[in-house]
mmCIF file of C-alpha atoms in Angstrom:
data_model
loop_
_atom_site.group_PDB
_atom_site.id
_atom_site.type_symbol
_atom_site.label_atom_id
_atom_site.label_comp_id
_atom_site.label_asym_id
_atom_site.label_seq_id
_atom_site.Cartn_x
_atom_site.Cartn_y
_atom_site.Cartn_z
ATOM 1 C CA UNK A 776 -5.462 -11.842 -29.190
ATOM 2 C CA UNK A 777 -1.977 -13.134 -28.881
ATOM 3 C CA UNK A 778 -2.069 -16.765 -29.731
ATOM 4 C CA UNK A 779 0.342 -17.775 -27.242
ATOM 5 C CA UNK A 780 -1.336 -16.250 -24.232
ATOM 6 C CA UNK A 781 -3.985 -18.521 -22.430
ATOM 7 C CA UNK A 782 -7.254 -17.713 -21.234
ATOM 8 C CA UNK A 783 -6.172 -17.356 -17.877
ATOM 9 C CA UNK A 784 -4.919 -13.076 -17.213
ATOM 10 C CA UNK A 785 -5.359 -13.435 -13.583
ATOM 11 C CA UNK A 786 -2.225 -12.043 -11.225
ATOM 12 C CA UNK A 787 -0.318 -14.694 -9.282
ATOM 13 C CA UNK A 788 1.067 -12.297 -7.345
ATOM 14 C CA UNK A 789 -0.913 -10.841 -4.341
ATOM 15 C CA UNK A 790 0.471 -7.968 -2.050
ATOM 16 C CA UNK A 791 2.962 -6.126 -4.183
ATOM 17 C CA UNK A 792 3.100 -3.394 -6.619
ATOM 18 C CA UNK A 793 4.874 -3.095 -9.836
ATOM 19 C CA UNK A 794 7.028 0.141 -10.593
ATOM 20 C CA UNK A 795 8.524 1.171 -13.654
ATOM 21 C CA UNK A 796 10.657 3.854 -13.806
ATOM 22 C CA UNK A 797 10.414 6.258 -17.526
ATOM 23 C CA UNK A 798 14.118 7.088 -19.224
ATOM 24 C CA UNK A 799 12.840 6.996 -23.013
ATOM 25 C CA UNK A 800 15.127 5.254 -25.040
ATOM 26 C CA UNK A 801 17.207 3.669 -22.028
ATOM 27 C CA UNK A 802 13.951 1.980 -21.539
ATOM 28 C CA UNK A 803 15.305 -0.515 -23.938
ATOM 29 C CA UNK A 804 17.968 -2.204 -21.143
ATOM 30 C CA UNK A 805 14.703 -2.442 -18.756
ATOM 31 C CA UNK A 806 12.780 -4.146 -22.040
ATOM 32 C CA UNK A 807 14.745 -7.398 -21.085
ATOM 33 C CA UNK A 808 13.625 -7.078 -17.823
ATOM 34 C CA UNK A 809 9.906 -6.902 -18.349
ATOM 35 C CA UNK A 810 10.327 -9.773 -21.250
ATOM 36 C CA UNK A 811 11.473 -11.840 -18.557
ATOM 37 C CA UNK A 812 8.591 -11.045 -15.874
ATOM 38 C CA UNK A 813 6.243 -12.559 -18.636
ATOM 39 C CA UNK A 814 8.526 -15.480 -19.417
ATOM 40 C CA UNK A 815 8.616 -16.056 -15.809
ATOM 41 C CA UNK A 816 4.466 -15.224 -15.917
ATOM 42 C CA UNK A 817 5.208 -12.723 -13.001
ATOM 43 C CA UNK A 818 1.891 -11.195 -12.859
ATOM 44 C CA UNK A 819 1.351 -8.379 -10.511
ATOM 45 C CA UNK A 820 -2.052 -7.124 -9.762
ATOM 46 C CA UNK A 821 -1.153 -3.473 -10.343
ATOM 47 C CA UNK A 822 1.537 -1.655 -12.640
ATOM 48 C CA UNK A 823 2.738 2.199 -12.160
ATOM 49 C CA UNK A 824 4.844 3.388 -14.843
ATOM 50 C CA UNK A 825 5.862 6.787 -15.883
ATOM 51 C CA UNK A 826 7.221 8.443 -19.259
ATOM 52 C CA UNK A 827 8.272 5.183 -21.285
ATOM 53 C CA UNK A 828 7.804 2.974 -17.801
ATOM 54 C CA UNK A 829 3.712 3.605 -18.985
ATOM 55 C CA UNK A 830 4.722 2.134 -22.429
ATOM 56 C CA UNK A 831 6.283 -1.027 -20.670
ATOM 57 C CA UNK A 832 3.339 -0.818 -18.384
ATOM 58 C CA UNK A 833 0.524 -1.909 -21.613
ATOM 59 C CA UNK A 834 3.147 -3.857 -23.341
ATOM 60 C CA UNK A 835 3.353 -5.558 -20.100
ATOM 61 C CA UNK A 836 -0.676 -6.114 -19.508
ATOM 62 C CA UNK A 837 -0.830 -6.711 -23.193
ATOM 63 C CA UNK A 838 1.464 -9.668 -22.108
ATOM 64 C CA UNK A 839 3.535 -9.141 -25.143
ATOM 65 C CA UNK A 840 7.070 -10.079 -25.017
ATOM 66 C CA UNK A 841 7.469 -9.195 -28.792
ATOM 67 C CA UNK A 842 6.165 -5.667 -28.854
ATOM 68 C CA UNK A 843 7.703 -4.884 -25.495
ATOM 69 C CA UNK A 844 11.110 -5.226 -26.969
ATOM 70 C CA UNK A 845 10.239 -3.471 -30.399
ATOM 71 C CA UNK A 846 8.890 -0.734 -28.567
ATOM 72 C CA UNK A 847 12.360 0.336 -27.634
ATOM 73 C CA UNK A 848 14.674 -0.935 -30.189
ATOM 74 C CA UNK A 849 13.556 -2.143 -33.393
ATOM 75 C CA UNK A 850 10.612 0.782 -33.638
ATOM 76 C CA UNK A 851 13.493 3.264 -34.323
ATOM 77 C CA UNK A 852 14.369 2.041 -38.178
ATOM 78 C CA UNK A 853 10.687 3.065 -39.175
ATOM 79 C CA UNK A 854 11.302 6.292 -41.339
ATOM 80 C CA UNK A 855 8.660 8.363 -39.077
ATOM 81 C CA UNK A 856 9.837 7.670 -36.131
ATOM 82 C CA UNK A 857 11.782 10.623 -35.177
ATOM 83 C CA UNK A 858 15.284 12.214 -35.283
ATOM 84 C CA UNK A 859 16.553 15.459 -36.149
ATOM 85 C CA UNK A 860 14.785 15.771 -39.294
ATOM 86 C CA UNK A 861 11.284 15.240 -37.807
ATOM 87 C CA UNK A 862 12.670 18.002 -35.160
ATOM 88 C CA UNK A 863 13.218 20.813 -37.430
ATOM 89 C CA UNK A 864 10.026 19.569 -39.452
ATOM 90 C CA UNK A 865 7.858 20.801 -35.987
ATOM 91 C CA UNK A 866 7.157 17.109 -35.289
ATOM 92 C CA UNK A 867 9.601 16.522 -32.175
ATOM 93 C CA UNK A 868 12.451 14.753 -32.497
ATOM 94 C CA UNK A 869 10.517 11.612 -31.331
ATOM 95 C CA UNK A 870 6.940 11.676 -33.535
ATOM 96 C CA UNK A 871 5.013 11.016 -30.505
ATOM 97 C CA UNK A 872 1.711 10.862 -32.430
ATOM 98 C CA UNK A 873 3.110 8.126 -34.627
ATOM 99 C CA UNK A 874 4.973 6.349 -32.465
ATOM 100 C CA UNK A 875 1.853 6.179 -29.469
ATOM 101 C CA UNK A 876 -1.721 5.931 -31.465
ATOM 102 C CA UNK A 877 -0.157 6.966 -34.843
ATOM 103 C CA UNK A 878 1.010 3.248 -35.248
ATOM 104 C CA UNK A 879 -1.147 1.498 -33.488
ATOM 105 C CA UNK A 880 -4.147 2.312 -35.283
ATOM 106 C CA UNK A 881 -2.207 2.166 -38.568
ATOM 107 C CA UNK A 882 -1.432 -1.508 -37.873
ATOM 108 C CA UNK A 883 -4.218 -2.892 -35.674
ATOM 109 C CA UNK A 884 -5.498 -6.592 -35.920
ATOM 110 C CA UNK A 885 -2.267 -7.026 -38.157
ATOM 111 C CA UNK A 886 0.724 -9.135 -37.338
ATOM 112 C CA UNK A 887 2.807 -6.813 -37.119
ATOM 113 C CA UNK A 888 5.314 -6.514 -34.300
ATOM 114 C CA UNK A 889 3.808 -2.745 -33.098
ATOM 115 C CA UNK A 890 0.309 -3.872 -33.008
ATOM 116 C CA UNK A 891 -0.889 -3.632 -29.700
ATOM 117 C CA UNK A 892 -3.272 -6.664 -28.697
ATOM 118 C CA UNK A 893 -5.846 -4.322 -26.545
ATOM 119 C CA UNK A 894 -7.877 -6.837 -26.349
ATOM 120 C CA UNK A 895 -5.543 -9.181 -23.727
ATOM 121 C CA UNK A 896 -4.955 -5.392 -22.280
ATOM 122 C CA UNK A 897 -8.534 -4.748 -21.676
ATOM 123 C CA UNK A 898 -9.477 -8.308 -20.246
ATOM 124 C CA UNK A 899 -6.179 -8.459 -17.765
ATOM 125 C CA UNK A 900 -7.848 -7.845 -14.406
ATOM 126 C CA UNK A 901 -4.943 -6.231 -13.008
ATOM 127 C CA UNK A 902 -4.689 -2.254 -12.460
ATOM 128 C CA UNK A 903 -2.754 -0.134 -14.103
ATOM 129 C CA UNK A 904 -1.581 3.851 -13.089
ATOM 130 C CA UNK A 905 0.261 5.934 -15.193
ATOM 131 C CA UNK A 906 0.873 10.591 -14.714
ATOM 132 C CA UNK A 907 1.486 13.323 -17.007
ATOM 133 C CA UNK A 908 2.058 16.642 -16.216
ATOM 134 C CA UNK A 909 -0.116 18.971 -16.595
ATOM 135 C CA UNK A 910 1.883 22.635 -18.254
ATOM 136 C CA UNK A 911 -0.660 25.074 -17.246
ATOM 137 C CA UNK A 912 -1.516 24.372 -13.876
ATOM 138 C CA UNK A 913 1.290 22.202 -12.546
ATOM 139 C CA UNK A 914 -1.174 19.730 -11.725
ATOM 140 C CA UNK A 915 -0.216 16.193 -11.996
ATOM 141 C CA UNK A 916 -3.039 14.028 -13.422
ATOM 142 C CA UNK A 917 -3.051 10.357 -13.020
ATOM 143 C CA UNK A 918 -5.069 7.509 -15.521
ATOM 144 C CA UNK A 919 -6.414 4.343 -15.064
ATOM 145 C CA UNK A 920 -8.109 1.327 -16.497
ATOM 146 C CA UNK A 921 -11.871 3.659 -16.048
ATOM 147 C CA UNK A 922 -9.807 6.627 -18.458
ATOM 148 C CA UNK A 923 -8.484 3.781 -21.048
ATOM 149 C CA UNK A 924 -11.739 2.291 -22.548
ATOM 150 C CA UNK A 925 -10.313 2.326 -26.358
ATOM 151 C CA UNK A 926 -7.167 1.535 -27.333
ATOM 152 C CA UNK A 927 -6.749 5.446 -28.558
ATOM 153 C CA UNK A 928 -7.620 6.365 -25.433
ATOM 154 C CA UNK A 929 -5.072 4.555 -23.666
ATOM 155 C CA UNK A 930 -2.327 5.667 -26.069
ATOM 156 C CA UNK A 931 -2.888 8.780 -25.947
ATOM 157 C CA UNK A 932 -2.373 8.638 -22.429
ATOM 158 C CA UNK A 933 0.557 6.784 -22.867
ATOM 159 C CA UNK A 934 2.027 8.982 -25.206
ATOM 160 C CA UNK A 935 1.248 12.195 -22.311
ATOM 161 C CA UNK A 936 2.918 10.549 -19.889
ATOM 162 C CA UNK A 937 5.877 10.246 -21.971
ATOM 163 C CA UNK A 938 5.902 13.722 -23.791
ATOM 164 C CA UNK A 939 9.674 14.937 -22.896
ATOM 165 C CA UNK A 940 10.116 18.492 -23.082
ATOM 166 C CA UNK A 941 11.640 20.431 -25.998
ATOM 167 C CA UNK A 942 12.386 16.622 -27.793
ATOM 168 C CA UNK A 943 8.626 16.100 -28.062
ATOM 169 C CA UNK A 944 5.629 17.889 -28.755
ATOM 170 C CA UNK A 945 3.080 18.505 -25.843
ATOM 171 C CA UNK A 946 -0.077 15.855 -25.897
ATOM 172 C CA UNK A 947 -3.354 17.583 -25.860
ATOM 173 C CA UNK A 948 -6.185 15.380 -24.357
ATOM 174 C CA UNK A 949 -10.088 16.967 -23.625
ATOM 175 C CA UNK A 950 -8.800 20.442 -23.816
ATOM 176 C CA UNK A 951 -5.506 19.951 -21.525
ATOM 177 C CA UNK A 952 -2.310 19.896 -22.254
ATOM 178 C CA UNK A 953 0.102 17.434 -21.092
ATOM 179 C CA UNK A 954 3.712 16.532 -20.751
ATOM 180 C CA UNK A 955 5.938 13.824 -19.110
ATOM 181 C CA UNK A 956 5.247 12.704 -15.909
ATOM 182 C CA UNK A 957 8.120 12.664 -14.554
ATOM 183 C CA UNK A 958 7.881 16.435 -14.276
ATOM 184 C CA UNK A 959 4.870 15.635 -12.076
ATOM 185 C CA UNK A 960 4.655 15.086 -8.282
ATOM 186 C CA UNK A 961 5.767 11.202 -8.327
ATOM 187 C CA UNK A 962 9.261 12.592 -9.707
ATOM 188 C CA UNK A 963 9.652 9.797 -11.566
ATOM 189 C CA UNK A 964 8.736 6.609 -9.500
ATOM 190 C CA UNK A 965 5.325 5.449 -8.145
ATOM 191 C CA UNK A 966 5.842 4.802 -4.884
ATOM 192 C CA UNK A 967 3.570 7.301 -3.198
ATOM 193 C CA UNK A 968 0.723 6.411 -5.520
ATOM 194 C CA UNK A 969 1.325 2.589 -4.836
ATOM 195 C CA UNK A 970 1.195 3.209 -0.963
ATOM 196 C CA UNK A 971 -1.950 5.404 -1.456
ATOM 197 C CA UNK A 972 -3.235 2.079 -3.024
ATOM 198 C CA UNK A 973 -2.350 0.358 0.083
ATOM 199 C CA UNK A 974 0.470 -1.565 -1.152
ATOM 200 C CA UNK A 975 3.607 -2.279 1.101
ATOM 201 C CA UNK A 976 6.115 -3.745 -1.241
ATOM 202 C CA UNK A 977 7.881 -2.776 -4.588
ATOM 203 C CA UNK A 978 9.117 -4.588 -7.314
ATOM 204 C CA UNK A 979 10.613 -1.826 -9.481
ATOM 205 C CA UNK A 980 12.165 -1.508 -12.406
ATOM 206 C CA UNK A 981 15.123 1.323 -12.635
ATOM 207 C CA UNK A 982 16.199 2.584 -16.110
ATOM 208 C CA UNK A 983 19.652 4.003 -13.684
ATOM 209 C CA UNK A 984 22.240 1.732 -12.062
ATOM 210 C CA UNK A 985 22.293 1.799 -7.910
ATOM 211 C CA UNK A 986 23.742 4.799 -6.781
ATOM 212 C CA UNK A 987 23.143 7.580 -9.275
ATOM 213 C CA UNK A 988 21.869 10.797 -8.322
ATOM 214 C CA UNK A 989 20.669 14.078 -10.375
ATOM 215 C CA UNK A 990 23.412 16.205 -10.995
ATOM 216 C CA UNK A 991 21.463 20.146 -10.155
ATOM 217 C CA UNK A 992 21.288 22.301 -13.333
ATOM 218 C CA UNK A 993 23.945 25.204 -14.023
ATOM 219 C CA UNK A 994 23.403 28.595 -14.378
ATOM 220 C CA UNK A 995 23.189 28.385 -17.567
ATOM 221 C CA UNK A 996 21.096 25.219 -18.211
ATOM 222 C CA UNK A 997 18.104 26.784 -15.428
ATOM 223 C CA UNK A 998 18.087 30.161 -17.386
ATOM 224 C CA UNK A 999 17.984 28.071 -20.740
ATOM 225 C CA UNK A 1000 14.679 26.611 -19.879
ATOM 226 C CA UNK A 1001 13.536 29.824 -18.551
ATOM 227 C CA UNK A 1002 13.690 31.045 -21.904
ATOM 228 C CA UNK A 1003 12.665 28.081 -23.908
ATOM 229 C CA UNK A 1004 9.558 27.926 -21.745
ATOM 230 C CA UNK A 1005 9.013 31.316 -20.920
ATOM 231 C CA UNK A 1006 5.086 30.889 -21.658
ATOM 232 C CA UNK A 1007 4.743 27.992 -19.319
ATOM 233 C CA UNK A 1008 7.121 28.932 -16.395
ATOM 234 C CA UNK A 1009 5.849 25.374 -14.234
ATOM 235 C CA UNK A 1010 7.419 23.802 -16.763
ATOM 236 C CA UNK A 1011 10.872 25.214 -16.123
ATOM 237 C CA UNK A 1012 10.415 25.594 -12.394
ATOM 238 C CA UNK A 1013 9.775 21.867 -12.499
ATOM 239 C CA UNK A 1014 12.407 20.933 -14.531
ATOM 240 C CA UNK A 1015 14.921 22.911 -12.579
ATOM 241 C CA UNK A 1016 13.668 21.538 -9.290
ATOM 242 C CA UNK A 1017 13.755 18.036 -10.449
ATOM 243 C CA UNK A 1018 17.013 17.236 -8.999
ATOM 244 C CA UNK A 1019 16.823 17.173 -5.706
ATOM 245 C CA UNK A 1020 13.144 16.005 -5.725
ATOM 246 C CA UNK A 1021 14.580 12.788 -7.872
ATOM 247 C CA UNK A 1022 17.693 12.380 -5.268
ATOM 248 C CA UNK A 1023 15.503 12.552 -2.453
ATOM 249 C CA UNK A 1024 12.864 9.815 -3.858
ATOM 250 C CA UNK A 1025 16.396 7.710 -4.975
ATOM 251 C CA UNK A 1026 17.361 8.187 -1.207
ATOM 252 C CA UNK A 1027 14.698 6.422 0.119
ATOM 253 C CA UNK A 1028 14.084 3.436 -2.415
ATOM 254 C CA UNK A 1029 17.412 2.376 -1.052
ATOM 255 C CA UNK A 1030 15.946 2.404 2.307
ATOM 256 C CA UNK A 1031 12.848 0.926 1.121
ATOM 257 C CA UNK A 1032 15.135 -1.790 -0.014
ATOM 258 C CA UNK A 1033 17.206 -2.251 3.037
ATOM 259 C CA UNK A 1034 14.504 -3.007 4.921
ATOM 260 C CA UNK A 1035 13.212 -5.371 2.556
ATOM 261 C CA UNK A 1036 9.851 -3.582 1.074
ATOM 262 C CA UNK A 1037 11.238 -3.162 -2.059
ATOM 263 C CA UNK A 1038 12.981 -5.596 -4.501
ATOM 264 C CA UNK A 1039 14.937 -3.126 -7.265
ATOM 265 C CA UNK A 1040 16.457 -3.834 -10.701
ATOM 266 C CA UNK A 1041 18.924 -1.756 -11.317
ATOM 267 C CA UNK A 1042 21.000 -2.084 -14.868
ATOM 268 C CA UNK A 1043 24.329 -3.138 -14.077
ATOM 269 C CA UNK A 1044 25.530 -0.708 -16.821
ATOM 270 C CA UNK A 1045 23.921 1.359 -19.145
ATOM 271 C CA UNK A 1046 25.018 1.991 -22.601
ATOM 272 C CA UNK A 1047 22.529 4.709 -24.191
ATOM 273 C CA UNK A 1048 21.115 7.193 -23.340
ATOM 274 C CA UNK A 1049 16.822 8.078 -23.273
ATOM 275 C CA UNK A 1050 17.817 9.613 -26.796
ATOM 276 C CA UNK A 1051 19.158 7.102 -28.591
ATOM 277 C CA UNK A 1052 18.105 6.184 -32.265
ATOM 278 C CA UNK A 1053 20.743 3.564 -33.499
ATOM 279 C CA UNK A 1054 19.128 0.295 -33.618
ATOM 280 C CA UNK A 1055 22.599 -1.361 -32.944
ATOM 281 C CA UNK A 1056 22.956 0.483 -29.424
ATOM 282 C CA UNK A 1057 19.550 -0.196 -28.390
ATOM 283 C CA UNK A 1058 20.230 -4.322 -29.146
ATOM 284 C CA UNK A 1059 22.735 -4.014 -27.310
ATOM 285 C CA UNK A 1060 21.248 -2.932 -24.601
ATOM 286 C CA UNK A 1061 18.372 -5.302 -24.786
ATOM 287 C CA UNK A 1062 20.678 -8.095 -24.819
ATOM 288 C CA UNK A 1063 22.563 -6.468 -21.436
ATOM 289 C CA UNK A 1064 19.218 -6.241 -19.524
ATOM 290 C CA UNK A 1065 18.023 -9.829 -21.178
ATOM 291 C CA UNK A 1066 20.751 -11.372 -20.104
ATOM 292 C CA UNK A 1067 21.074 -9.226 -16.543
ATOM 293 C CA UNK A 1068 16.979 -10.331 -15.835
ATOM 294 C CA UNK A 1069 17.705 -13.954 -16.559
ATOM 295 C CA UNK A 1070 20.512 -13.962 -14.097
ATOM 296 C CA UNK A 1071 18.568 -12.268 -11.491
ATOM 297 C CA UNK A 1072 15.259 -13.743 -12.185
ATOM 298 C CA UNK A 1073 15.224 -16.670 -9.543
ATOM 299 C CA UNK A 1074 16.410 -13.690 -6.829
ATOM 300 C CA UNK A 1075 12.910 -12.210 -7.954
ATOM 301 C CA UNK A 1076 10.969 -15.355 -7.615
ATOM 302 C CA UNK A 1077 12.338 -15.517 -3.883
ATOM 303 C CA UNK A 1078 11.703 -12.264 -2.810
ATOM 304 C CA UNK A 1079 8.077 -12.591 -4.441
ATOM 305 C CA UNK A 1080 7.544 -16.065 -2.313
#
């Protein structure tokens, strides 16, 4: 266990739900954000995250402020984690199976930065949601604490729910096979699955500034992934319908948040994009969202009160 973290996990926060919105490596702006939730010891008694919002979302019940941020920017210097190399090798172009269990097992009950401290994770009382996508029936498939009993377990998971297409391989768990959930019903963002909880109010985390919408896929671009995915035609249907799904579910976070149900941090800028491997960008990004969180971080405390 962390040595820093008390023997108190319990959430100090009582009637609202923390989303995290996926974005791979853009992720690493929001990193600053969720650093700052556990400086603050924000605790929410639920977390929905999706794609690398599920990796924040352990990090984040792990109450690790280190590995959070190493997740998403120092990770990338390790030589097997990814690139275009490891793409042409057959092993994606992230090496999901490195990067989610692959590691984690490799350097458990070490102090090193990636271990993940599952034992914190497994004694924080507060729930935890995360999707994948599921490429054969279209189903969308959600996991919680009852699905993550080992560490592998929960990675594995993890690393479903954050399986993009074409730059990762698909995850394979109990004879399914899986990729990011964002492809899956949610679009992207938990609310519906936090209201089916019965929460009321949102505190989420967007890895895109305020106001950005989908753009819809060309010609060219929807008959790309027809092709590419030609065995598993969800998958491109999905994909192509995305869009508007996204826009729609963008559409009315902003009203959420007009009306006050819904607190949102939005990057102010952001500087990479979810496939970015130069360790210089991603600091730099960590910084921006550090430094954005800290600014904004007594607005949160009001709007939790």
């Amino acid at each position: 266990m962390n040595k820093h973290i008390t023997n108190e996990l319990a959430s100090n926060i009582s009637d609202v739900a923390l989303i995290i919105e996926g974005g791979g490596l853009r992720a690493s702006y929001t990193a600053g954000a969720i650093v700052t939730l556990l400086e603050r010891e924000l605790y929410f008694p639920s977390v929905y995250g999706i794609s690398a919002g599920s990796s924040h979302a352990v990090n984040y019940l792990s109450r690790d402020k280190r590995r959070t941020k190493c997740s998403f920017v120092d990770f990338v210097t390790e030589p097997n984690f990814g690139g275009w190399g490891s793409f042409l090798h057959g092993n994606g172009y992230f090496n999901s199976p490195w990067i989610y269990e692959g590691i984690a097992e490799a350097v458990a009950g070490s102090d090193s930065p990636y271990a993940f401290d599952f034992e914190t994770f497994a004694k924080n009382p507060a729930q935890i949601h995360i999707e994948a996508f599921d490429w054969e029936s279209g189903a969308t498939v959600a996991w919680t604490r009852k699905d993550m009993p080992t560490m592998r377990d929960m990675m594995l998971r993890v690393r479903a729910s954050s399986s993009m297409p074409i730059f990762m391989p698909p995850t394979l768990i109990e004879g399914k096979t899986y990729l990011d959930g964002g492809m899956g019903e949610s679009w992207g963002i938990l609310i519906d699955a936090a209201r089916r909880d019965g929460y009321e109010r949102f505190f989420v985390i967007r890895t895109q500034p305020k106001g950005y919408r989908k753009s819809e896929l060309s010609a060219a671009q929807k008959a790309l992934f027809r092709t590419v995915f030609h065995a598993h035609p969800l998958v491109a249907e999905k994909t192509i319908e995305r869009p508007a799904r996204y826009n729609a579910l963008c559409d009315e976070l902003e009203r959420l948040e007009s009306a006050g149900q819904a607190y949102v941090f939005y990057p102010e800028q952001m500087p990479v994009t979810n496939r970015e491997i130069h360790v210089e960008k991603l600091q730099h990004a960590y910084d921006l969202g550090y430094e954005q969180a800290q600014r904004e971080a007594c607005a949160w405390e009001r709007w939790l009160a």
